[in-house]
Amino acid sequence: AAGGPIEVIVTIGASEGLKFEGDVEAIATLVSEVKGNILIIRPKTSWTSWSHKYENKKIIARVSAKNITSLAMSGNGSIKVAGTVQATELTTTLSGSGTIDAYVNTDKLTAVISGSGSVNLTGKTDDANVTLSGSGSFSGKTLSMNNLNTRISGSGSVNVKVEDNIKALVSGSGRVNYSGNPNVEQRVIGSGGVSKI
């Protein structure tokens, strides 16, 4: 879990660790801690004041992990995963204008996006639950999935490839764009919609 203008690069392998690169002063004000199985990267002060002070500084956090079940970013930073996320369940949470990019192989995927950020996933999952509020986007055009359950409020977009079933609730101008030949159950309130591409 991270936030602010930090680029997090996660490498999946046999070891675990964390190394920072970039502005020395900004890095000195960051705290990294493990709570349960969660690695948290945060400033000693609030994210708001830290982000304003160091917004033009490039900071990279290189994380080595044996396995991943959750990716979370708040603010305008990014998380990129090198390697395949193998997990029974994976949760991605994004608030703000940041990005999460990963190749996944999961049974169940949950994505929650609030704000204008984007989650870009490739690979495969059996079941996906995607919730968008705001103008964010979920891109899974090359993410093969059997079932999608999605809820969009606002102007966000979900772009996916689905084989079996789509259940969509759209309120506002949001859109679900899909490929494949799934059964579609939809409820649309507003100018949004569900479309095959």
XYZ file of C-alpha atoms in Angstrom:
197
model
C 0.000 0.000 0.000
C 1.419 3.371 -0.991
C 0.396 6.883 -1.947
C 1.567 10.228 -3.197
C 3.905 10.766 -6.166
C 5.782 7.496 -5.690
C 6.466 4.948 -8.411
C 6.331 1.475 -6.876
C 7.891 -1.363 -8.860
C 7.110 -4.812 -7.466
C 9.178 -7.824 -8.480
C 7.831 -11.249 -7.587
C 10.474 -13.801 -6.703
C 12.126 -15.803 -3.934
C 13.095 -12.880 -1.683
C 11.438 -9.961 0.098
C 12.795 -6.450 0.443
C 12.422 -2.714 -0.187
C 14.824 -0.188 -1.690
C 14.187 3.500 -2.426
C 15.735 5.503 -5.260
C 15.510 9.235 -5.930
C 15.523 12.428 -3.886
C 17.398 11.765 -0.635
C 15.528 14.393 1.388
C 12.119 13.100 0.299
C 13.094 9.481 0.974
C 14.300 10.417 4.482
C 10.761 11.548 5.337
C 9.149 8.239 4.297
C 8.264 5.404 6.641
C 7.944 1.776 5.588
C 6.280 -0.679 7.931
C 4.744 -4.124 7.809
C 1.335 -4.650 9.427
C 0.323 -8.286 9.244
C 1.144 -9.226 5.660
C 0.836 -5.644 4.384
C 3.797 -3.447 3.457
C 2.845 0.197 3.957
C 4.856 3.090 2.534
C 3.843 6.479 3.946
C 5.322 9.841 4.964
C 5.995 10.831 8.567
C 3.608 13.760 7.971
C 0.331 13.774 6.039
C 0.211 12.708 2.382
C -1.145 16.113 1.387
C 1.707 18.191 2.809
C 4.322 15.626 1.719
C 2.972 15.505 -1.838
C 2.992 19.306 -2.151
C 6.569 19.550 -0.897
C 7.997 16.779 -3.083
C 5.616 16.732 -6.067
C 8.411 17.403 -8.585
C 10.761 14.816 -7.104
C 10.938 11.372 -8.671
C 10.899 8.630 -6.062
C 10.983 4.938 -6.891
C 10.257 2.199 -4.361
C 11.546 -1.183 -5.517
C 9.696 -3.941 -3.676
C 10.617 -7.631 -3.774
C 7.788 -9.968 -2.764
C 7.197 -13.716 -2.683
C 3.457 -13.357 -3.247
C 0.812 -10.647 -3.491
C -2.869 -10.625 -2.539
C -3.472 -6.859 -2.538
C -2.249 -3.726 -4.345
C -3.323 -0.289 -3.084
C -2.358 3.224 -4.177
C -3.693 6.619 -3.128
C -2.729 9.883 -4.779
C -0.967 10.266 -8.113
C 1.617 7.508 -7.807
C 1.869 4.212 -9.641
C 2.345 0.512 -8.959
C 3.830 -1.742 -11.625
C 4.310 -5.460 -11.077
C 7.130 -7.298 -12.847
C 6.142 -10.955 -13.095
C 2.807 -12.721 -12.674
C 0.600 -12.205 -9.626
C -0.492 -15.755 -8.740
C -3.221 -15.650 -6.093
C -6.522 -17.271 -5.222
C -7.882 -13.786 -4.516
C -6.434 -10.403 -5.499
C -7.699 -6.958 -4.500
C -6.619 -3.743 -6.224
C -7.621 -0.438 -4.623
C -6.953 2.918 -6.239
C -7.975 6.368 -5.023
C -6.809 9.525 -6.739
C -5.196 9.836 -10.157
C -2.644 7.033 -9.917
C -2.223 3.802 -11.876
C -1.851 0.090 -11.161
C -0.434 -2.213 -13.863
C -0.090 -5.981 -13.409
C -0.241 -9.394 -15.088
C -2.473 -11.652 -12.987
C -3.579 -15.265 -12.688
C -6.326 -15.417 -10.057
C -9.557 -17.189 -9.196
C -11.218 -14.027 -7.864
C -10.353 -10.406 -8.597
C -11.721 -7.333 -6.828
C -10.956 -3.843 -8.150
C -12.104 -0.642 -6.438
C -11.348 2.667 -8.170
C -12.359 6.085 -6.850
C -11.176 9.229 -8.574
C -9.565 9.505 -12.005
C -7.008 6.709 -11.772
C -6.670 3.619 -13.943
C -6.160 -0.073 -13.225
C -4.677 -1.962 -16.183
C -4.612 -5.748 -15.860
C -3.700 -8.551 -18.238
C -3.749 -12.322 -17.740
C -6.761 -14.281 -16.508
C -9.272 -14.548 -13.689
C -12.411 -16.602 -13.139
C -14.547 -13.947 -11.444
C -14.072 -10.173 -11.344
C -15.857 -7.588 -9.198
C -15.152 -4.033 -10.375
C -16.459 -0.911 -8.603
C -15.864 2.572 -10.028
C -16.843 5.938 -8.597
C -15.648 9.024 -10.419
C -13.939 9.193 -13.804
C -11.497 6.313 -13.395
C -11.028 3.345 -15.694
C -10.539 -0.395 -15.470
C -8.778 -1.827 -18.505
C -8.934 -5.585 -18.873
C -9.216 -6.027 -22.650
C -6.456 -8.634 -22.517
C -7.590 -9.994 -19.145
C -9.553 -13.172 -19.851
C -12.421 -13.595 -17.369
C -15.449 -15.830 -17.061
C -17.746 -13.589 -15.026
C -17.893 -9.839 -14.378
C -19.933 -8.071 -11.727
C -19.505 -4.301 -12.037
C -20.963 -1.167 -10.495
C -20.173 2.263 -11.947
C -21.266 5.609 -10.513
C -19.990 8.636 -12.375
C -18.232 8.784 -15.738
C -15.841 5.866 -15.340
C -15.278 3.098 -17.877
C -14.758 -0.656 -17.700
C -13.181 -2.309 -20.765
C -13.100 -6.099 -20.564
C -13.121 -9.473 -22.293
C -15.782 -11.740 -20.734
C -16.746 -15.314 -21.633
C -19.823 -16.241 -19.561
C -21.731 -13.551 -17.645
C -21.825 -9.792 -17.084
C -23.904 -8.186 -14.351
C -23.672 -4.386 -14.578
C -25.208 -1.485 -12.656
C -24.370 1.884 -14.217
C -25.525 5.215 -12.780
C -24.342 8.355 -14.519
C -22.449 8.473 -17.811
C -20.203 5.487 -17.135
C -19.676 2.745 -19.710
C -18.978 -0.976 -19.807
C -17.352 -2.017 -23.092
C -16.871 -5.740 -23.582
C -15.746 -8.351 -26.065
C -16.760 -12.015 -26.027
C -20.265 -13.506 -26.011
C -21.441 -13.408 -22.396
C -24.975 -13.256 -21.059
C -25.560 -9.622 -20.045
C -27.771 -8.428 -17.194
C -27.729 -4.639 -16.968
C -29.402 -1.763 -15.170
C -28.557 1.723 -16.411
C -29.631 4.971 -14.736
C -28.495 7.996 -16.735
C -26.667 8.341 -20.044
C -24.220 5.483 -19.535
C -24.463 2.027 -21.034
C -23.163 -1.464 -21.697
C -21.832 -2.124 -25.212
C -20.215 -4.939 -27.135
C -17.097 -3.837 -29.007
